[in-house]
């Protein structure tokens, strides 16, 4: 399947002509200078960056309509949920978009063998040196240091793409997007410590026993399942618990902690204490 997708990707790229000369236009600019971060040096030209080129997707204007079609009880297609392949095909960028971006990259001297189209078809991934990317995007990469913690990250102030390519590009990263809150020094010393709590924020802790009350009386102090039931008028008793499942969304570098789940389960679903979720990685997640 992956070989077939790659073959199609290469065929699309080879079939579409691309202008080799085109003036560049600024595609993204950082909205504001980061507070408490300062530029310390240019990023070395031989450093390799894992670049991701986000492609303009199709049919995004129909998302609300499509969601309501399967989620509204009065819809004739209620409950007819989509397959992963249907989601990919519906929102995948057009062949012209894939070809335009891929041809721009190869015209710049990057071989097609270095390009990887994601499973969702929404990204073209490429490992490239800083020198290659600075020339490609007409920009400069710098290393930023947080003045209090010493944390470092890289970025550029703005970047440009050819005018004929811009309609096909959503975003490119890493570029202007900046993590303003520093990561703990603990992360820097030990690598990415998935699931480690923030030094500055975390869940509100209490030594009081949680008592379920189907009202909104104390929901300004603590949100419980009964708060949600009362707030949204939920009156439902599960009838097929052996078939039910739910997902926990994670955004790197955060990840679930089994101790946190056990704490939740002890309060609200004791039979699930110790049950470990199945990890599902989406589109290059880690």
GROMACS .gro file of C-alpha atoms in nm:
model
  286
    1UNK     CA    1   0.000   0.000   0.000
    2UNK     CA    2   0.282   0.240   0.092
    3UNK     CA    3   0.469   0.150  -0.230
    4UNK     CA    4   0.153   0.213  -0.433
    5UNK     CA    5   0.100   0.550  -0.264
    6UNK     CA    6   0.464   0.644  -0.325
    7UNK     CA    7   0.440   0.541  -0.690
    8UNK     CA    8   0.126   0.752  -0.734
    9UNK     CA    9   0.297   1.043  -0.559
   10UNK     CA   10   0.594   1.028  -0.794
   11UNK     CA   11   0.369   0.989  -1.100
   12UNK     CA   12   0.165   1.296  -1.005
   13UNK     CA   13   0.479   1.500  -0.949
   14UNK     CA   14   0.643   1.395  -1.276
   15UNK     CA   15   0.329   1.462  -1.479
   16UNK     CA   16   0.283   1.821  -1.374
   17UNK     CA   17   0.510   2.090  -1.521
   18UNK     CA   18   0.648   2.353  -1.288
   19UNK     CA   19   0.791   2.698  -1.361
   20UNK     CA   20   1.153   2.713  -1.249
   21UNK     CA   21   1.161   3.088  -1.210
   22UNK     CA   22   0.909   3.259  -0.985
   23UNK     CA   23   0.927   3.553  -0.750
   24UNK     CA   24   0.885   3.473  -0.382
   25UNK     CA   25   0.615   3.616  -0.157
   26UNK     CA   26   0.609   3.619   0.221
   27UNK     CA   27   0.391   3.330   0.338
   28UNK     CA   28   0.405   3.365   0.718
   29UNK     CA   29   0.547   3.619   0.960
   30UNK     CA   30   0.569   3.584   1.337
   31UNK     CA   31   0.303   3.805   1.494
   32UNK     CA   32   0.513   3.925   1.789
   33UNK     CA   33   0.864   3.892   1.926
   34UNK     CA   34   0.887   3.627   2.198
   35UNK     CA   35   0.905   3.769   2.550
   36UNK     CA   36   1.202   3.663   2.768
   37UNK     CA   37   1.372   3.493   2.473
   38UNK     CA   38   1.672   3.638   2.296
   39UNK     CA   39   1.858   3.549   1.979
   40UNK     CA   40   2.204   3.413   2.061
   41UNK     CA   41   2.335   3.299   1.722
   42UNK     CA   42   2.259   3.188   1.370
   43UNK     CA   43   2.173   2.821   1.345
   44UNK     CA   44   2.460   2.622   1.193
   45UNK     CA   45   2.411   2.563   0.821
   46UNK     CA   46   2.496   2.192   0.839
   47UNK     CA   47   2.232   2.112   1.102
   48UNK     CA   48   1.958   1.884   0.969
   49UNK     CA   49   1.596   1.988   1.025
   50UNK     CA   50   1.291   1.758   0.997
   51UNK     CA   51   1.083   1.981   0.771
   52UNK     CA   52   0.709   1.937   0.716
   53UNK     CA   53   0.526   2.108   0.433
   54UNK     CA   54   0.154   2.128   0.508
   55UNK     CA   55  -0.053   2.108   0.191
   56UNK     CA   56  -0.385   2.285   0.129
   57UNK     CA   57  -0.660   2.028   0.182
   58UNK     CA   58  -0.984   1.984  -0.008
   59UNK     CA   59  -1.340   2.013   0.128
   60UNK     CA   60  -1.253   2.177   0.461
   61UNK     CA   61  -1.547   2.415   0.410
   62UNK     CA   62  -1.781   2.113   0.434
   63UNK     CA   63  -1.658   1.979   0.769
   64UNK     CA   64  -1.953   2.107   0.973
   65UNK     CA   65  -2.201   1.972   0.720
   66UNK     CA   66  -2.032   1.631   0.716
   67UNK     CA   67  -2.009   1.610   1.096
   68UNK     CA   68  -2.377   1.692   1.138
   69UNK     CA   69  -2.470   1.435   0.874
   70UNK     CA   70  -2.339   1.150   1.092
   71UNK     CA   71  -2.400   1.298   1.438
   72UNK     CA   72  -2.745   1.457   1.424
   73UNK     CA   73  -3.020   1.208   1.522
   74UNK     CA   74  -3.254   1.344   1.254
   75UNK     CA   75  -3.001   1.302   0.974
   76UNK     CA   76  -3.071   1.015   0.731
   77UNK     CA   77  -2.702   0.917   0.757
   78UNK     CA   78  -2.691   0.936   1.140
   79UNK     CA   79  -2.440   0.690   1.285
   80UNK     CA   80  -2.288   0.602   0.947
   81UNK     CA   81  -1.935   0.691   1.054
   82UNK     CA   82  -1.659   0.725   0.801
   83UNK     CA   83  -1.372   0.486   0.748
   84UNK     CA   84  -1.017   0.622   0.784
   85UNK     CA   85  -0.962   0.582   0.409
   86UNK     CA   86  -1.278   0.783   0.333
   87UNK     CA   87  -1.154   1.065   0.557
   88UNK     CA   88  -0.818   1.068   0.378
   89UNK     CA   89  -0.970   1.068   0.029
   90UNK     CA   90  -1.225   1.339   0.112
   91UNK     CA   91  -0.981   1.588   0.262
   92UNK     CA   92  -0.661   1.497   0.076
   93UNK     CA   93  -0.495   1.777  -0.122
   94UNK     CA   94  -0.552   1.772  -0.497
   95UNK     CA   95  -0.301   1.609  -0.728
   96UNK     CA   96  -0.215   1.955  -0.858
   97UNK     CA   97  -0.129   2.073  -0.505
   98UNK     CA   98   0.092   1.773  -0.433
   99UNK     CA   99   0.267   1.814  -0.768
  100UNK     CA  100   0.318   2.190  -0.732
  101UNK     CA  101   0.493   2.161  -0.395
  102UNK     CA  102   0.694   1.851  -0.486
  103UNK     CA  103   0.812   2.007  -0.813
  104UNK     CA  104   0.911   2.326  -0.633
  105UNK     CA  105   1.129   2.122  -0.398
  106UNK     CA  106   1.291   1.917  -0.675
  107UNK     CA  107   1.347   2.227  -0.888
  108UNK     CA  108   1.543   2.360  -0.591
  109UNK     CA  109   1.776   2.061  -0.613
  110UNK     CA  110   1.615   1.823  -0.365
  111UNK     CA  111   1.587   1.472  -0.508
  112UNK     CA  112   1.246   1.303  -0.513
  113UNK     CA  113   1.383   1.013  -0.311
  114UNK     CA  114   1.411   1.248  -0.012
  115UNK     CA  115   1.043   1.343  -0.019
  116UNK     CA  116   0.787   1.147   0.183
  117UNK     CA  117   0.411   1.190   0.149
  118UNK     CA  118   0.229   1.129   0.477
  119UNK     CA  119  -0.043   0.865   0.508
  120UNK     CA  120  -0.302   1.143   0.529
  121UNK     CA  121  -0.151   1.296   0.211
  122UNK     CA  122  -0.160   1.629   0.392
  123UNK     CA  123   0.214   1.663   0.450
  124UNK     CA  124   0.534   1.630   0.252
  125UNK     CA  125   0.819   1.548   0.490
  126UNK     CA  126   1.183   1.617   0.421
  127UNK     CA  127   1.507   1.609   0.616
  128UNK     CA  128   1.720   1.901   0.497
  129UNK     CA  129   2.012   2.109   0.614
  130UNK     CA  130   1.960   2.458   0.746
  131UNK     CA  131   2.149   2.591   0.445
  132UNK     CA  132   1.911   2.420   0.204
  133UNK     CA  133   1.600   2.544   0.386
  134UNK     CA  134   1.725   2.902   0.425
  135UNK     CA  135   1.789   2.918   0.051
  136UNK     CA  136   1.455   2.752  -0.026
  137UNK     CA  137   1.245   2.978   0.200
  138UNK     CA  138   1.454   3.296   0.167
  139UNK     CA  139   1.497   3.322   0.542
  140UNK     CA  140   1.745   3.289   0.828
  141UNK     CA  141   1.722   3.050   1.123
  142UNK     CA  142   1.841   3.158   1.466
  143UNK     CA  143   1.882   2.993   1.804
  144UNK     CA  144   1.676   3.154   2.081
  145UNK     CA  145   1.760   3.117   2.451
  146UNK     CA  146   1.520   3.171   2.739
  147UNK     CA  147   1.689   3.422   2.973
  148UNK     CA  148   1.566   3.255   3.294
  149UNK     CA  149   1.586   2.881   3.222
  150UNK     CA  150   1.847   2.860   2.948
  151UNK     CA  151   1.612   2.657   2.728
  152UNK     CA  152   1.685   2.680   2.357
  153UNK     CA  153   1.473   2.658   2.046
  154UNK     CA  154   1.509   2.752   1.683
  155UNK     CA  155   1.300   2.959   1.447
  156UNK     CA  156   1.283   3.228   1.186
  157UNK     CA  157   1.095   3.558   1.181
  158UNK     CA  158   0.931   3.503   0.842
  159UNK     CA  159   0.965   3.290   0.533
  160UNK     CA  160   0.869   3.310   0.167
  161UNK     CA  161   0.759   3.072  -0.106
  162UNK     CA  162   0.721   3.115  -0.482
  163UNK     CA  163   0.400   3.295  -0.580
  164UNK     CA  164   0.278   3.001  -0.788
  165UNK     CA  165   0.329   2.765  -0.494
  166UNK     CA  166   0.167   2.976  -0.222
  167UNK     CA  167  -0.196   2.874  -0.301
  168UNK     CA  168  -0.096   2.512  -0.243
  169UNK     CA  169   0.083   2.557   0.091
  170UNK     CA  170  -0.094   2.583   0.424
  171UNK     CA  171   0.210   2.610   0.652
  172UNK     CA  172   0.568   2.495   0.684
  173UNK     CA  173   0.740   2.395   1.006
  174UNK     CA  174   0.963   2.445   1.190
  175UNK     CA  175   0.957   2.811   1.092
  176UNK     CA  176   0.785   3.106   1.265
  177UNK     CA  177   0.580   2.905   1.517
  178UNK     CA  178   0.723   2.958   1.862
  179UNK     CA  179   0.679   2.782   2.196
  180UNK     CA  180   0.669   3.083   2.426
  181UNK     CA  181   0.662   2.886   2.751
  182UNK     CA  182   1.002   2.729   2.827
  183UNK     CA  183   1.030   2.356   2.874
  184UNK     CA  184   1.161   2.235   3.210
  185UNK     CA  185   1.537   2.191   3.236
  186UNK     CA  186   1.456   1.836   3.337
  187UNK     CA  187   1.339   1.774   2.980
  188UNK     CA  188   1.664   1.906   2.837
  189UNK     CA  189   1.877   1.687   3.062
  190UNK     CA  190   1.686   1.363   3.017
  191UNK     CA  191   1.532   1.413   2.676
  192UNK     CA  192   1.160   1.439   2.613
  193UNK     CA  193   1.000   1.322   2.937
  194UNK     CA  194   0.654   1.236   2.810
  195UNK     CA  195   0.380   1.286   3.062
  196UNK     CA  196   0.591   1.477   3.314
  197UNK     CA  197   0.381   1.744   3.487
  198UNK     CA  198   0.442   2.112   3.424
  199UNK     CA  199   0.643   2.307   3.680
  200UNK     CA  200   0.392   2.589   3.674
  201UNK     CA  201   0.053   2.433   3.609
  202UNK     CA  202  -0.126   2.113   3.688
  203UNK     CA  203  -0.454   1.966   3.805
  204UNK     CA  204  -0.617   2.115   4.113
  205UNK     CA  205  -0.558   1.876   4.400
  206UNK     CA  206  -0.778   1.828   4.703
  207UNK     CA  207  -0.772   1.594   5.002
  208UNK     CA  208  -1.151   1.598   5.017
  209UNK     CA  209  -1.345   1.293   4.911
  210UNK     CA  210  -1.539   1.355   4.592
  211UNK     CA  211  -1.911   1.309   4.638
  212UNK     CA  212  -2.124   1.282   4.329
  213UNK     CA  213  -2.420   1.518   4.331
  214UNK     CA  214  -2.640   1.555   4.021
  215UNK     CA  215  -2.649   1.934   4.039
  216UNK     CA  216  -2.443   2.240   3.954
  217UNK     CA  217  -2.403   2.347   4.319
  218UNK     CA  218  -2.026   2.296   4.341
  219UNK     CA  219  -1.931   2.287   3.975
  220UNK     CA  220  -1.759   2.625   4.002
  221UNK     CA  221  -1.506   2.458   4.233
  222UNK     CA  222  -1.467   2.112   4.079
  223UNK     CA  223  -1.597   1.955   3.759
  224UNK     CA  224  -1.719   1.599   3.808
  225UNK     CA  225  -1.910   1.362   3.584
  226UNK     CA  226  -2.233   1.456   3.757
  227UNK     CA  227  -2.160   1.823   3.688
  228UNK     CA  228  -2.141   1.738   3.319
  229UNK     CA  229  -2.459   1.530   3.342
  230UNK     CA  230  -2.644   1.820   3.504
  231UNK     CA  231  -2.496   2.083   3.274
  232UNK     CA  232  -2.585   1.897   2.955
  233UNK     CA  233  -2.900   1.719   3.082
  234UNK     CA  234  -2.751   1.376   3.023
  235UNK     CA  235  -2.980   1.092   3.132
  236UNK     CA  236  -2.833   0.772   2.994
  237UNK     CA  237  -2.759   0.425   3.124
  238UNK     CA  238  -2.507   0.230   2.915
  239UNK     CA  239  -2.647  -0.088   2.763
  240UNK     CA  240  -2.346  -0.220   2.570
  241UNK     CA  241  -2.045  -0.153   2.791
  242UNK     CA  242  -1.848  -0.439   2.634
  243UNK     CA  243  -1.851  -0.248   2.304
  244UNK     CA  244  -1.799   0.105   2.432
  245UNK     CA  245  -1.464   0.284   2.425
  246UNK     CA  246  -1.336   0.638   2.460
  247UNK     CA  247  -1.026   0.823   2.353
  248UNK     CA  248  -0.777   1.037   2.544
  249UNK     CA  249  -0.619   1.306   2.326
  250UNK     CA  250  -0.249   1.374   2.378
  251UNK     CA  251  -0.041   1.658   2.237
  252UNK     CA  252   0.334   1.598   2.246
  253UNK     CA  253   0.521   1.634   2.479
  254UNK     CA  254   0.228   1.560   2.712
  255UNK     CA  255   0.108   1.203   2.753
  256UNK     CA  256  -0.124   1.017   2.984
  257UNK     CA  257  -0.003   0.902   3.326
  258UNK     CA  258  -0.145   0.572   3.446
  259UNK     CA  259  -0.150   0.705   3.806
  260UNK     CA  260  -0.378   0.989   3.695
  261UNK     CA  261  -0.613   0.750   3.521
  262UNK     CA  262  -0.623   0.527   3.828
  263UNK     CA  263  -0.706   0.830   4.045
  264UNK     CA  264  -0.994   0.915   3.812
  265UNK     CA  265  -1.112   0.554   3.797
  266UNK     CA  266  -1.104   0.515   4.175
  267UNK     CA  267  -1.343   0.808   4.206
  268UNK     CA  268  -1.574   0.735   3.918
  269UNK     CA  269  -1.526   0.381   3.783
  270UNK     CA  270  -1.344   0.151   4.030
  271UNK     CA  271  -1.362  -0.151   3.801
  272UNK     CA  272  -1.126   0.021   3.556
  273UNK     CA  273  -0.840   0.083   3.802
  274UNK     CA  274  -0.524  -0.052   3.643
  275UNK     CA  275  -0.666  -0.072   3.291
  276UNK     CA  276  -0.411   0.068   3.045
  277UNK     CA  277  -0.520   0.246   2.725
  278UNK     CA  278  -0.414   0.125   2.385
  279UNK     CA  279  -0.182   0.380   2.223
  280UNK     CA  280  -0.284   0.491   1.872
  281UNK     CA  281  -0.035   0.715   1.688
  282UNK     CA  282  -0.181   0.950   1.427
  283UNK     CA  283   0.004   1.087   1.127
  284UNK     CA  284   0.357   1.077   1.264
  285UNK     CA  285   0.267   1.116   1.634
  286UNK     CA  286   0.501   0.989   1.902
   0.00000   0.00000   0.00000
